[in-house]
mmCIF file of C-alpha atoms in Angstrom:
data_model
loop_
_atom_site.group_PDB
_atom_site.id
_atom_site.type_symbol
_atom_site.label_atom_id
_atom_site.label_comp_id
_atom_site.label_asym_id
_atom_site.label_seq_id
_atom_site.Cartn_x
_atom_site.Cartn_y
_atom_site.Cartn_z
ATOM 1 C CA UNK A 329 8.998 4.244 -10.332
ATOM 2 C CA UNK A 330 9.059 6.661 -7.485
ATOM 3 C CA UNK A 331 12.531 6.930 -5.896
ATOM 4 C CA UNK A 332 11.961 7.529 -1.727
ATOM 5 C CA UNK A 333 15.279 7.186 0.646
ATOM 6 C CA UNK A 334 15.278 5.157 3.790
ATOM 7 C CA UNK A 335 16.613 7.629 6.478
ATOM 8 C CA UNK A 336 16.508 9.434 9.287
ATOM 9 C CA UNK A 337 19.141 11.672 8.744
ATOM 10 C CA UNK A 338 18.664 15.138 7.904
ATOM 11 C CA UNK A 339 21.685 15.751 6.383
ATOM 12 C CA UNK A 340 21.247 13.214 4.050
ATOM 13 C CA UNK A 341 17.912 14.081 3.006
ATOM 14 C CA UNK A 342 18.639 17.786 2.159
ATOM 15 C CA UNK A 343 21.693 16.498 -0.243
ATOM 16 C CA UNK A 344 19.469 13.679 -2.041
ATOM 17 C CA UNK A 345 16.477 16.250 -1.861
ATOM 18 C CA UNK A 346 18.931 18.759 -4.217
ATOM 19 C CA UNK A 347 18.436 16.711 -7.310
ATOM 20 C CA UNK A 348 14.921 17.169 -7.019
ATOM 21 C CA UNK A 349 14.644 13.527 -7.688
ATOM 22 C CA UNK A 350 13.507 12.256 -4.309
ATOM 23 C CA UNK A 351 10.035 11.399 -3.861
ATOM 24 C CA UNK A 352 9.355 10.443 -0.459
ATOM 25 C CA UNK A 353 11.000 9.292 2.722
ATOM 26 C CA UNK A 354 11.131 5.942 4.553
ATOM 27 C CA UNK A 355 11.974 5.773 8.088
ATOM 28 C CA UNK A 356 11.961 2.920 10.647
ATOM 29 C CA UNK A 357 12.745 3.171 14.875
ATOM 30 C CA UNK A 358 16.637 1.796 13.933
ATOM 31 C CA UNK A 359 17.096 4.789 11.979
ATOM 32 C CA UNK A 360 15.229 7.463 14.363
ATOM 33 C CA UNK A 361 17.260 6.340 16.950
ATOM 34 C CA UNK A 362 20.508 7.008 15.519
ATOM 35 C CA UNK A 363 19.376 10.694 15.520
ATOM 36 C CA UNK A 364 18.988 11.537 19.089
ATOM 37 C CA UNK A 365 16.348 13.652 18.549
ATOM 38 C CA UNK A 366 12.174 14.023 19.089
ATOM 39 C CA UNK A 367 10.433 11.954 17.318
ATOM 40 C CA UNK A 368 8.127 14.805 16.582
ATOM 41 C CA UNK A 369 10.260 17.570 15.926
ATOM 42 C CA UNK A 370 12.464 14.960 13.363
ATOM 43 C CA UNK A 371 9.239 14.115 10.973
ATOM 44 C CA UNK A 372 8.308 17.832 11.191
ATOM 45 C CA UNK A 373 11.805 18.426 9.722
ATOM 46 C CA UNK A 374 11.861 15.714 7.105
ATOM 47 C CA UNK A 375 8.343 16.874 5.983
ATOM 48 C CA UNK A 376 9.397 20.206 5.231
ATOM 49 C CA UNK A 377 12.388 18.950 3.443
ATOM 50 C CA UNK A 378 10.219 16.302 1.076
ATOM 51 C CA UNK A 379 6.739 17.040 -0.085
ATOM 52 C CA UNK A 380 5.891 13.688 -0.430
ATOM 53 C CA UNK A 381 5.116 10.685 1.820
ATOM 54 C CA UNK A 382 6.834 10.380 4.853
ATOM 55 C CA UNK A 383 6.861 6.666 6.506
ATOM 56 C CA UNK A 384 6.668 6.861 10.126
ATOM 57 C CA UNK A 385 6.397 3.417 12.071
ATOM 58 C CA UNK A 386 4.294 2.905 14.970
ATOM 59 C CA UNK A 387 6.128 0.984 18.067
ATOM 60 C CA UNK A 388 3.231 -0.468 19.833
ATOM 61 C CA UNK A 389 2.459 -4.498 19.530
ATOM 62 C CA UNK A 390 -1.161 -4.581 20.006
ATOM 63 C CA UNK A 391 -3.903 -3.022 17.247
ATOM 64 C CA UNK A 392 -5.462 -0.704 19.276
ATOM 65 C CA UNK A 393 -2.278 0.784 20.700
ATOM 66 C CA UNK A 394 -1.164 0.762 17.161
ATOM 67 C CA UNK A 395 -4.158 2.281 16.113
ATOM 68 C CA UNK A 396 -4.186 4.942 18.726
ATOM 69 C CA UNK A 397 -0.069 5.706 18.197
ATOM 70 C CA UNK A 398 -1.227 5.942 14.489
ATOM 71 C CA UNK A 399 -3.743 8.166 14.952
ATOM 72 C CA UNK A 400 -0.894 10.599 16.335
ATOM 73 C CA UNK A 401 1.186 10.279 14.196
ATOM 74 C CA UNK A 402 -0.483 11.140 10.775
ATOM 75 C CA UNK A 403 -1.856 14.463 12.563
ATOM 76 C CA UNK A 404 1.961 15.719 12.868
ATOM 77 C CA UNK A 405 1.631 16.097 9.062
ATOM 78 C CA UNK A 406 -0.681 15.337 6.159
ATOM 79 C CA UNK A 407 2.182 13.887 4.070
ATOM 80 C CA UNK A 408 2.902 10.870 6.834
ATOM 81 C CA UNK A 409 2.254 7.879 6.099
ATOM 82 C CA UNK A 410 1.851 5.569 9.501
ATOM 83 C CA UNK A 411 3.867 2.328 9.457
ATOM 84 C CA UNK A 412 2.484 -1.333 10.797
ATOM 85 C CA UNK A 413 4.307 -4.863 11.073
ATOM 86 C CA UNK A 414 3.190 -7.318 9.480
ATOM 87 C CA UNK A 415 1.167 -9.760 12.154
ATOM 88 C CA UNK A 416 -1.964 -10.451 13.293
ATOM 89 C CA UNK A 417 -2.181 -6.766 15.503
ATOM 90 C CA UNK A 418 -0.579 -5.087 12.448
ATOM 91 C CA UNK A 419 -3.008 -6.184 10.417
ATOM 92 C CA UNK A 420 -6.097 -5.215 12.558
ATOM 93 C CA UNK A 421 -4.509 -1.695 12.735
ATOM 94 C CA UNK A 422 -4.263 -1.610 9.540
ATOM 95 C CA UNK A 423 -7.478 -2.099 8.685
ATOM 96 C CA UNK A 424 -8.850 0.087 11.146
ATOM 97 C CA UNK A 425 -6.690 2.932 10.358
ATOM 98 C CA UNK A 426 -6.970 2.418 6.818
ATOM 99 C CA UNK A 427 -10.665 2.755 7.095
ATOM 100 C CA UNK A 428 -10.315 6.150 8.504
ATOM 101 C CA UNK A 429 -8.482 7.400 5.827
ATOM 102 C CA UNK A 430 -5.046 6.909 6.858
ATOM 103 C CA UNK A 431 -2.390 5.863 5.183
ATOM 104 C CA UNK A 432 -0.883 2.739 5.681
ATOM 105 C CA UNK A 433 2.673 1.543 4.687
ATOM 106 C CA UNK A 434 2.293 -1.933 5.883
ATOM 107 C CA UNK A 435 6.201 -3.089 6.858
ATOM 108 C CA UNK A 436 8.495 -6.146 7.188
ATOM 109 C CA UNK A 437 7.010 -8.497 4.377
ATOM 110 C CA UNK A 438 8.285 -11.331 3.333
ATOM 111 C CA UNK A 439 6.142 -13.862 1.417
ATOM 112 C CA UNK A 440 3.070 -13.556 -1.262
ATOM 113 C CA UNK A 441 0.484 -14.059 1.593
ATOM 114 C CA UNK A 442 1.396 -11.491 3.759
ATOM 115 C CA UNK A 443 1.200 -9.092 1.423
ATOM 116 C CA UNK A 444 -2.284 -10.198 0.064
ATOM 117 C CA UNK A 445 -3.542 -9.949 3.525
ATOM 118 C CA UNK A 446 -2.171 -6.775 3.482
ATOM 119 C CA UNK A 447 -3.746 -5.699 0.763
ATOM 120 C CA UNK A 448 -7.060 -6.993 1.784
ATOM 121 C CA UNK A 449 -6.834 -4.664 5.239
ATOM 122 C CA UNK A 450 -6.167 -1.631 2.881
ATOM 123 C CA UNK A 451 -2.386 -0.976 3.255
ATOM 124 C CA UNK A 452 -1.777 2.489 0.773
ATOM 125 C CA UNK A 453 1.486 0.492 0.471
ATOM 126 C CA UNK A 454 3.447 -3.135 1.342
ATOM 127 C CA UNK A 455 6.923 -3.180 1.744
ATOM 128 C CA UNK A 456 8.774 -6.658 1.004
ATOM 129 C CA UNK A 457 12.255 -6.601 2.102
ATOM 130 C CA UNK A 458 14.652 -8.159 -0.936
ATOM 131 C CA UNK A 459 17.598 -7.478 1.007
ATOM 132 C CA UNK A 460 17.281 -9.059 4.105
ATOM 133 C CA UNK A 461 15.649 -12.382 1.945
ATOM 134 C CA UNK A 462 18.880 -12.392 -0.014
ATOM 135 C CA UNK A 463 20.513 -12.178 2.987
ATOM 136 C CA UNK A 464 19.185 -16.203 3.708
ATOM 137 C CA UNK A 465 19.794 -17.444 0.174
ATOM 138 C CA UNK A 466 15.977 -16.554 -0.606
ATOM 139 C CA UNK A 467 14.926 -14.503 -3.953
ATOM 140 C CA UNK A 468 14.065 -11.201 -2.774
ATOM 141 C CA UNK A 469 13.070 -9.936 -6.226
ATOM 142 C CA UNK A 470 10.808 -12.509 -7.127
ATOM 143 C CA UNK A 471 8.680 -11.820 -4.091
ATOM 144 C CA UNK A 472 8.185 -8.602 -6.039
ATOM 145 C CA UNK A 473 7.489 -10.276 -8.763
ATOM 146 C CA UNK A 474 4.901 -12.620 -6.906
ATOM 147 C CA UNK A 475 3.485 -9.882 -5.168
ATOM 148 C CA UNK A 476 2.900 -7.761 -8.549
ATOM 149 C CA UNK A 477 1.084 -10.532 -10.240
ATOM 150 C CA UNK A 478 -1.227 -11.276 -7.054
ATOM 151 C CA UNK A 479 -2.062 -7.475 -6.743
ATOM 152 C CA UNK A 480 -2.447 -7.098 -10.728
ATOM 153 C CA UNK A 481 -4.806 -10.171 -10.380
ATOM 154 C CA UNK A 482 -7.352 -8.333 -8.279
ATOM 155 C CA UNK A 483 -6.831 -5.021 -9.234
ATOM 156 C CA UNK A 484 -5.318 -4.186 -5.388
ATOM 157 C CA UNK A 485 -4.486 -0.034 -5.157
ATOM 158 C CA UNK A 486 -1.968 -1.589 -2.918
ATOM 159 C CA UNK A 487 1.522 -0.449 -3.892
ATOM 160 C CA UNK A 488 4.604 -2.488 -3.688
ATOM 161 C CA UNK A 489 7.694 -0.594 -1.741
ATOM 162 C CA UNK A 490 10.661 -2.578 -2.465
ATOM 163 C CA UNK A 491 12.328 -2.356 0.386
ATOM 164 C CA UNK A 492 15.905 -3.101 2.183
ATOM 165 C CA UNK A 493 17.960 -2.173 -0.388
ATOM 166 C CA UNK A 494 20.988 -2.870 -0.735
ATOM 167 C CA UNK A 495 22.958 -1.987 -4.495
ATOM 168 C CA UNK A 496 22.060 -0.292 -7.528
ATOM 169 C CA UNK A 497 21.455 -3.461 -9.073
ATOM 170 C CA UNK A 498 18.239 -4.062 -6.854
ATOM 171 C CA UNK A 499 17.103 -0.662 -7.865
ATOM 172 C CA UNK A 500 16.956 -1.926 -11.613
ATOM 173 C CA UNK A 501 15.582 -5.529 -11.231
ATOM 174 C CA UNK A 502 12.932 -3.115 -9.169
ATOM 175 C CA UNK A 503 12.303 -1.340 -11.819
ATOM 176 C CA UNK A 504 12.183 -3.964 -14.602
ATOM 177 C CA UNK A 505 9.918 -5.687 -12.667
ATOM 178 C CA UNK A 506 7.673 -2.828 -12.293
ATOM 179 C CA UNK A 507 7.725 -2.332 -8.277
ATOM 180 C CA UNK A 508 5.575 0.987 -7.411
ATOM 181 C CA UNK A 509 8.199 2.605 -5.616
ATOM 182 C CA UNK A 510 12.039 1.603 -4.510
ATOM 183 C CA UNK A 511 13.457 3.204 -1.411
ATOM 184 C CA UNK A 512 17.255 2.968 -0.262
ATOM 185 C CA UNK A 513 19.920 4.136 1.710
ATOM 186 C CA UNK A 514 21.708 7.745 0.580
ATOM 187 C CA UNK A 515 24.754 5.755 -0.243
ATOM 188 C CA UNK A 516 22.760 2.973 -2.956
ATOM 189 C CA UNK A 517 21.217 6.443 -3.811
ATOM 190 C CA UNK A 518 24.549 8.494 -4.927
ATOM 191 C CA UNK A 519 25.667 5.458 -6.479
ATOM 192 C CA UNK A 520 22.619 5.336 -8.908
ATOM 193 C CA UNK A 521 24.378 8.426 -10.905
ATOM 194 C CA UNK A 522 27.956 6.885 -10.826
ATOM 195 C CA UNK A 523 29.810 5.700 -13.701
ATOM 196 C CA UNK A 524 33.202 5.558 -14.629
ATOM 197 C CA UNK A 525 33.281 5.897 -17.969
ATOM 198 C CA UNK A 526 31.050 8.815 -17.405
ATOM 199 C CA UNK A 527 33.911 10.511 -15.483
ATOM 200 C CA UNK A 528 36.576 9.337 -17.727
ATOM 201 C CA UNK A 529 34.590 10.697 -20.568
ATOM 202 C CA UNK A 530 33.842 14.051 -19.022
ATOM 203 C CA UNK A 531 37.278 14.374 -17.572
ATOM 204 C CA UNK A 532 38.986 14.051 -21.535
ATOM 205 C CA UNK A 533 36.396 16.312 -22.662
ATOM 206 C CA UNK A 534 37.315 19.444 -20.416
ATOM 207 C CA UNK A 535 40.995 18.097 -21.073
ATOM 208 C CA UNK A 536 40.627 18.896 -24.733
ATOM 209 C CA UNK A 537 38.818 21.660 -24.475
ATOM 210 C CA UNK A 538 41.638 23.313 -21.988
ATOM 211 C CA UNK A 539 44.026 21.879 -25.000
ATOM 212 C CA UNK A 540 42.220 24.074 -27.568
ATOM 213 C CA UNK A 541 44.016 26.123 -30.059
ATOM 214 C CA UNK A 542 44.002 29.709 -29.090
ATOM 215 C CA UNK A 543 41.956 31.918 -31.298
ATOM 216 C CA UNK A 544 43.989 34.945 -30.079
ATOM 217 C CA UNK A 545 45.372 37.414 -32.914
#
């Protein structure tokens, strides 16, 4: 499963980007906006930080503005990835764009259909949002489950992004049911390595080994 993290912060990309671990980067107009910056000049960044696919979502409401904003955006780098709602003008875009050979991360799903209509328009990749179905007393994970059968079924190239993220344990039930990719938030992501009996253990090791015999004459 590839590991991308859902960001806009530089910051936080060069510290996940250390472990060499990261695969890609997710961003959304909430999180660009925290950053004060050009939208430009941020992806720019982000690309040279991560050589892998950048998500950058389009703003516009209607296909052919979305189409058009798309077009822009995926020649700022060959690594983005342009981002589309999910409705009717998303979808449209999506097809469009995908037919030129752009990547599509098609965003905000939330049932089995959607993402089979995305599929069918081309989408590189779907993202279903567990999180913010949990959030309603709906089962995020198995929409990824639903979603993997349906593609499986047909043999769609479509990947599934499990999206809005929100613990560790999504991460696994992500990866146990097989979703393409997983992206998250840098804190879920620091968390992922975090363990306390991994610090308890390491901490009595050094202990002992500071407690050795000396082997002085």
């Amino acid at each position: 499963m590839k590991l991308y993290l859902d960001t806009g912060s530089v910051k936080e990309i060069r510290e996940a980007a250390s472990y060499g671990l990261v695969d890609g980067i997710t961003t959304n107009p909430s999180l660009v906006s925290k950053e004060g910056r050009d939208f430009k000049d941020l992806l720019l960044e982000i690309c040279g930080i991560v050589d892998g696919p950048i998500s950058a979502e389009v703003v516009s409401i209607e296909a052919a503005a979305m189409v058009k904003e798309g077009k822009e955006l995926a020649k700022i780098h060959k690594n983005i990835v342009v981002k589309c709602p999910l409705i009717p003008e998303g979808l449209k875009a999506t097809k469009q764009l995908s037919s030129e050979g752009i990547r599509v991360n098609v965003t905000l799903c939330f049932s089995p259909t959607q993402a089979l209509l995305a599929a069918k328009a081309g989408a590189w990749c779907v993202s279903p949002f567990i999180g913010r179905l949990d959030d309603i007393s709906s089962n995020g994970m198995e929409l990824i489950r639903q979603i993997l059968t349906i593609f499986e079924n047909y043999n769609f190239t479509t990947q599934v992004l499990v999206a809005s993220v929100r613990h560790p344990q999504h991460v696994v039930e992500a990866a146990l049911t097989g979703g393409h990719i997983c992206t998250m938030p840098y804190s879920v992501f620091q968390q992922l390595v975090k363990h306390p009996l991994t610090d308890n253990g390491l901490q009595k090791f050094l202990s002992d080994w500071e407690a050795r015999p000396s082997t002085n004459a």
